């Protein structure tokens, strides 16, 4: 909570050139007290609070991970090779996201759109994998209400899946907006913003994959 | 102004002390056992420290308010603070708190040590009463050779550290006998312990203190401490064999009514059906928590329905409750005699229990519990049946 | 501004609101309130609409606004939406007599084309400037189009690909996934670093890919999933009448079963099978010397932790008397057990026992199948 | 609301026919740029209008919660009360707490933060004005949603702490708990969005020279609160989602028969719930840290200490949640650790009290109503804080928790700490916000009746609790009331009478507002104030400051009015300008181009969609679909809309001299 890390501008006597009310309207140079743009700071704060959201869900899962009583348990269900493949695809999407951000910074709109689409596609594959996985689990006897383990597993991974799906919709809409020139504000920054979100969702998945699938119960 | 404030403060403090009720049965400032005593010994100095600090702050503010009020003086010096003073004034409360923290931690550890208990009693909470059972391994006094189940009132021998091992069948309840120890939540699925010990014979009142639904206010309990001799007598009575009422009496009719109406949920040990097979109640088929009080020795207790109502008439109650510690055990062991029975409230209860104590027993609104009630439903008994049941229950000593 | 129609509607809305509140406060049950509340909402909506449009009676208010009507507008351009709308209606009709899925597609088509049509028509009459009108259209339609297009795009990928994988064998899913992922990335790099490739080629590749995926998904969806069998569980085997609880052997339900518990504190009892083949128990707090068994409250969810320290995989079983099996008069034993717990492992068993132990001659007990000496009395008062 | 510029010759709508105006061509899809009328409030993004609406709605809920409290006290005035049934009583105390915490104190603090923070740091608005509007409307609709349960089958009845498993369907079969859960999720989103917005505002939008350690103390405390919200709301969100899935979709997170641990809910709830306490009181601490220096004519004593103790309270506040669970059956080690941590948090709190009293020491005290409320806060909060120390001692707490002693404690903290501070703020800033003074005479009555009322109501509760009366009981019995004249029956009656006095005291505030509505305009600087929000007119212009001020010191406004003419160590402050003169000087050098964000429909639309989804979860799945569709539409409409409206949204000035929709110039 300490603000010690935030860089302070030197004691300004005169209003610096380009000093504005800090509103996000297009085309005006910004000046902010921290030097970070408003949207970027807001995204970081949002992701900070998301950490606690997933923290709560992961804690719930860790508490209940073995409480399946006489019902089906995780060790009977996991298909580690498959989940590793989906995790790999999601990780690769972070790479393509980086490509998109770098293309956007170079103002290479063509490639930005390409990489964003590819990122969305890879994300879509991941979600498809999750849908497939949930279907097989359900067929194998793990309903949402079967046990504490099942409820907390589906809730945690479901929340993550929804985050990925929202990310995909944002990516695709971004492509459409770029194509139609409808984007409000700085293109590169908007791409970077969604990139931050996307990387966050990926990192959370790495955590979930490790804690839920890899560490034996 | 200054003087007035000080007088007001003094009067306030005096009022606080003098303004307390006398002999409130759940007063935490009248400890009656070593656990409550150690809490008392710890908290009283804290109260005094807090009180003194409070008075100092208030007097200081009163002085400021009087001394520095606007009398047209010049704008004061724009002092932004004195770091040394600040640091000193930070360290002083920190030191006081360290002084409080050390004995606190010690007491926490001491209160949690239950290795010295000599007697184990299980309590199980449910909406809205406590079941109390003495398991065979409890080792109270001369030992328990067959389980004793009672409800609402726990009987313990004095001078014996008792381990209360509790859980709950539905929602969280809290076991609290203020004069014997602090409270402990009884959480379903978990077993929590609470160590109690009474120095003197007496009736120690308590109350469920974790909000547990509709009749939370009506979920009470008492601990009755008696001398070891009295306790042995009580135990002997609790395990004596069942006696059917004499043929032809009203109570004998009551036995049949009890079997047809009450034995579904309420166990009376030793009760047998026409074939001589023991009747086992199945409260789990009618009540959501799956339990109903065991009524084998109802009239040895002097409260009923979650200790919310008196089985003794208002005239007889003080004779037991206010008895001096030498005789309270004997008075209690007399149980409820016919002339002391509070038949008014008992009848009201039998006539329509949910009307007397709010419970969740409306048969049209039990969708969420698969038709099971929470608490006792209205059995629509006739007045004759009620007479018979009262007569029958009166013999449950 | 209050015309006759709006006065009537406002009056009716006030009445409905008041009666909804009165009903809600005085009566039990919510259906009446919901009904009256809905009526109130609908009436307020109508009243608001009426007020806003002044009963569609501009003359009642002012004449001037008519005179400021926009200039004549150019003839509307060609539009695909009337056709799409009609097509949607047809699909909907077909769906009514065939499959629900077709019906839903028809509804969606109808809604989307209707909305697009409306937006287009509205925008075309906005002003005389077509460029401005295009902006107006976008303002109305884009917030719907973008998310819908994105959702459909991703929905197709997710649906089709998950069907394909459900069709494939378990090993092949991994391969399919890795292959498809690699292809996507490879193509992406190819297009990114071959700027000469005309964008039409990219569009063709994406189109072919999408078609292939849809076709694959449809084919896989029609030919059905591979067979996925439910795993056997302890409870399932018990229900089937398999004597898992009296057997020291391993069943499918025991395979790789969970071997540890996170609930370690505050349980009803911890029962340990020692290397000497004896069951010992530990309760929260001390118990009196010479106690011979565990007492558990009746009809209560009790958590029991079984620790296996015997050196071999063992399970803890509880014998809880007998009951009459459904649909017959045979008495069958009531048993509960954990899965097979490896040496050094532990497992939690939540047991609720509704009948007291006195109903069974000999009472209840815990035992370990395969270890004769391991037995422990269980008293349920 | 508008783009304010000096007159230009640019035509508003290029390329359009003369008859085409934005109002006709966009129809209802035009941005709501009106400067007057209800639309100028409903769709506003102006932080000041939003702040006022926050305050008004919160006040409404204050009186709703107050009536619930009066009913509770009426029921408990006599043994075996019959005014409320057990069921209604349980709903009443649940909703009293929920309303007061989530729908009064939090939004009231948000009202001040919204209104004052941009003014105090010299900004023209918050960082994300439309998000700000979203927060407001989510709170409003969330509050209405929760309270609609009263007429839809009964309100929540599990207590505001909603302990599992008592909150599960078998134990609370009405939809009340569902309304509560979903409603808090909605208001949670409001707080979360607001927190991000205000943090960015405070960190990024400070005027030149406004270093962090020159920020007015209220802004500092509001900033700490927003961080607390940012990190605690997600935790309760998880808990509420688990509860919603448990009740509505058959999950079994709290089903003990499936092996669940009911303490999970308690940990999640209190991990949110304890920071929540500081979320409630810190804004008021900030307010009185502004009020006390102003009316003592002295800077806040030890400003850095107050700042850092506020931050410390916020930080340690996350590490003490289990002190609500001392009786819940944690192990002795946890209990000891949390007990000591709880004592530790008393230190920074004590620092604040010391600093406030030392601020007054040596001052020139002016006892306005605002000052009275501030001093009242110090006294009452000290009592609450000290009783707090008595149950930081865990063994004592096992005797005190869930008794009326706790009720007394937290009412001294929340009413004595938070509410009195909010009233101090209302009286202090009323002329700033509305340009009129409130009556000081009625204000005094308001203050004294509230103080007497609260001490009569909550004071006796200390005795009730220590002598064994548990809380959350719909009746109490004479059997356990003890003997003597001062028995528990007596104190219960005193508390009930006190609640009436308190109610009358609070009602006097409304009387005051009504009586003062026609007061003449307030002077520019009625209190001889110190911080930046006074460096503009009363009420402030739409764009807050004519020119963005440059900040040189803490208490900038004061130092523009007074100069130290003393020599060496001798200080002598002489007034060199009046407040009005300083403000006039600012107007003289007004900025030429001021771009303000434009109003928008979308925050309102998005806010409406969430309660629709909520009703859908409870009553009908189709409503969920409808609500979600509206939400998506609103989100994308929002994303595609520029923050500041295009020129083409504004009608050009009509030739006959009608008012244009765009304000054209500021008079110099």
Coordinates of N, CA, C and O in Angstrom, one line a residue, chain B residues 137-194:
Chain B
X137 N -17.1 -43.9 27.8 CA -15.7 -43.7 28.1 C -15.6 -42.3 28.9 O -14.5 -41.9 29.0
X138 N -16.7 -41.8 29.4 CA -16.5 -40.4 29.9 C -15.8 -40.4 31.2 O -15.2 -39.4 31.6
X139 N -16.0 -41.4 32.0 CA -15.3 -41.5 33.3 C -15.6 -40.5 34.3 O -14.8 -40.0 35.1
X140 N -16.9 -40.0 34.3 CA -17.3 -39.0 35.3 C -17.5 -39.7 36.6 O -18.3 -40.6 36.7
X141 N -16.9 -39.3 37.7 CA -17.1 -39.9 39.0 C -16.7 -41.3 39.0 O -15.6 -41.7 38.6
X142 N -17.6 -42.2 39.3 CA -17.3 -43.6 39.3 C -17.3 -44.3 38.0 O -17.3 -45.5 37.9
X143 N -17.5 -43.5 36.9 CA -17.5 -44.0 35.6 C -18.9 -44.2 35.1 O -19.9 -44.4 35.9
X144 N -19.1 -44.2 33.8 CA -20.4 -44.4 33.2 C -20.4 -45.7 32.5 O -19.6 -46.0 31.7
X145 N -21.4 -46.6 32.9 CA -21.4 -47.9 32.3 C -22.4 -48.0 31.2 O -22.3 -48.9 30.4
X146 N -23.4 -47.2 31.1 CA -24.2 -47.1 29.9 C -24.5 -45.7 29.6 O -24.6 -44.8 30.5
X147 N -24.7 -45.4 28.3 CA -24.8 -44.0 27.9 C -26.0 -43.4 28.5 O -27.0 -44.0 28.6
X148 N -25.8 -42.1 28.9 CA -26.9 -41.3 29.4 C -27.2 -40.2 28.4 O -26.3 -39.5 28.0
X149 N -28.4 -40.1 28.0 CA -28.8 -39.0 27.1 C -29.8 -38.1 27.8 O -30.8 -38.5 28.3
X150 N -29.5 -36.8 27.8 CA -30.5 -35.8 28.3 C -30.4 -34.6 27.4 O -29.7 -34.6 26.4
X151 N -31.2 -33.6 27.7 CA -31.1 -32.4 26.9 C -31.3 -31.1 27.7 O -32.0 -31.2 28.7
X152 N -30.7 -30.1 27.3 CA -31.0 -28.8 27.9 C -30.2 -28.5 29.2 O -29.7 -27.4 29.4
X153 N -30.1 -29.5 30.1 CA -29.5 -29.3 31.3 C -28.4 -30.3 31.5 O -28.6 -31.5 31.5
X154 N -27.2 -29.9 31.7 CA -26.0 -30.7 31.9 C -25.7 -30.8 33.4 O -25.6 -29.8 34.1
X155 N -25.6 -32.0 33.9 CA -25.3 -32.2 35.4 C -23.8 -32.6 35.5 O -23.4 -33.5 34.8
X156 N -23.1 -31.9 36.3 CA -21.7 -32.2 36.5 C -21.3 -32.2 38.0 O -22.0 -31.6 38.8
X157 N -20.3 -33.0 38.3 CA -19.9 -33.0 39.7 C -18.9 -31.8 39.9 O -18.2 -31.4 39.0
X158 N -19.0 -31.2 41.1 CA -18.1 -30.0 41.4 C -16.7 -30.4 41.5 O -16.4 -31.6 41.8
X159 N -15.8 -29.5 41.3 CA -14.4 -29.7 41.5 C -13.8 -30.7 40.5 O -12.6 -31.1 40.7
X160 N -14.5 -31.0 39.5 CA -14.0 -31.9 38.5 C -13.9 -31.2 37.1 O -14.9 -30.6 36.7
X161 N -12.7 -31.2 36.6 CA -12.6 -30.5 35.2 C -13.3 -31.4 34.2 O -13.0 -32.6 34.1
X162 N -14.3 -30.8 33.5 CA -15.1 -31.5 32.6 C -14.8 -31.1 31.2 O -14.7 -29.9 30.9
X163 N -14.6 -32.0 30.3 CA -14.4 -31.7 28.9 C -15.7 -31.8 28.1 O -16.3 -32.9 28.1
X164 N -16.1 -30.6 27.6 CA -17.3 -30.6 26.8 C -16.9 -30.8 25.4 O -16.1 -30.0 24.9
X165 N -17.3 -31.9 24.8 CA -16.9 -32.2 23.4 C -18.1 -32.0 22.5 O -19.1 -32.8 22.6
X166 N -18.1 -31.0 21.7 CA -19.4 -30.6 21.1 C -19.3 -30.6 19.5 O -18.3 -30.4 18.9
X167 N -20.5 -30.8 19.0 CA -20.6 -30.6 17.5 C -22.1 -30.1 17.3 O -22.8 -29.8 18.2
X168 N -22.4 -30.1 16.0 CA -23.8 -29.7 15.7 C -24.4 -30.5 14.6 O -23.6 -31.1 13.8
X169 N -25.7 -30.7 14.6 CA -26.3 -31.5 13.6 C -26.7 -30.7 12.4 O -27.0 -31.2 11.3
X170 N -26.9 -29.4 12.5 CA -27.4 -28.6 11.4 C -26.5 -27.3 11.1 O -25.7 -27.3 10.3
X171 N -26.8 -26.3 11.9 CA -26.1 -25.0 11.7 C -25.2 -24.8 12.9 O -25.1 -25.6 13.8
X172 N -24.4 -23.7 12.8 CA -23.5 -23.5 13.9 C -24.2 -23.0 15.1 O -25.0 -22.1 15.0
X173 N -23.9 -23.6 16.3 CA -24.4 -23.1 17.5 C -23.2 -22.8 18.4 O -22.1 -23.1 18.1
X174 N -23.5 -22.1 19.5 CA -22.3 -21.8 20.4 C -22.7 -22.1 21.8 O -23.7 -21.7 22.3
X175 N -21.8 -22.8 22.5 CA -22.0 -23.3 23.9 C -21.4 -22.3 24.8 O -20.2 -22.0 24.7
X176 N -22.2 -21.7 25.7 CA -21.7 -20.6 26.5 C -22.3 -20.7 27.9 O -23.5 -20.4 28.0
X177 N -21.5 -21.0 28.9 CA -22.0 -20.9 30.3 C -21.1 -19.8 30.9 O -19.9 -20.1 31.3
X178 N -21.5 -18.6 30.9 CA -20.6 -17.5 31.2 C -19.9 -17.6 32.5 O -18.7 -17.2 32.6
X179 N -20.5 -18.2 33.5 CA -19.9 -18.2 34.8 C -18.9 -19.3 34.9 O -18.1 -19.4 35.9
X180 N -18.8 -20.2 33.9 CA -17.9 -21.3 34.0 C -16.7 -21.2 32.9 O -15.6 -21.6 33.2
X181 N -17.1 -20.6 31.7 CA -16.0 -20.5 30.7 C -16.5 -19.6 29.6 O -17.7 -19.3 29.5
X182 N -15.6 -19.2 28.7 CA -16.0 -18.5 27.5 C -16.8 -19.4 26.6 O -16.9 -20.6 26.8
X183 N -17.2 -18.8 25.5 CA -18.0 -19.6 24.6 C -17.2 -20.3 23.6 O -16.0 -20.0 23.3
X184 N -17.8 -21.4 23.0 CA -17.1 -22.1 21.9 C -18.2 -22.5 20.9 O -19.2 -23.1 21.3
X185 N -17.9 -22.1 19.7 CA -18.9 -22.5 18.6 C -18.9 -24.0 18.4 O -17.8 -24.6 18.4
X186 N -20.1 -24.5 18.2 CA -20.2 -26.0 17.9 C -20.6 -26.0 16.4 O -21.7 -25.7 16.1
X187 N -19.6 -26.5 15.6 CA -19.7 -26.4 14.2 C -20.0 -27.8 13.6 O -19.4 -28.7 14.0
X188 N -21.0 -27.9 12.7 CA -21.3 -29.2 12.2 C -20.1 -29.7 11.4 O -19.4 -29.0 10.7
X189 N -19.9 -31.0 11.5 CA -18.7 -31.6 10.9 C -17.4 -31.5 11.6 O -16.4 -32.1 11.2
X190 N -17.4 -30.7 12.7 CA -16.2 -30.5 13.5 C -16.5 -30.8 14.9 O -17.7 -30.6 15.3
X191 N -15.5 -31.2 15.7 CA -15.7 -31.4 17.1 C -14.9 -30.4 17.8 O -13.6 -30.4 17.6
X192 N -15.5 -29.6 18.6 CA -14.7 -28.6 19.4 C -14.9 -28.9 20.9 O -15.9 -29.5 21.3
X193 N -13.9 -28.4 21.7 CA -13.9 -28.7 23.1 C -14.0 -27.5 23.9 O -13.6 -26.4 23.5
X194 N -14.5 -27.6 25.1 CA -14.7 -26.5 26.0 C -14.5 -27.1 27.4 O -15.2 -28.1 27.7

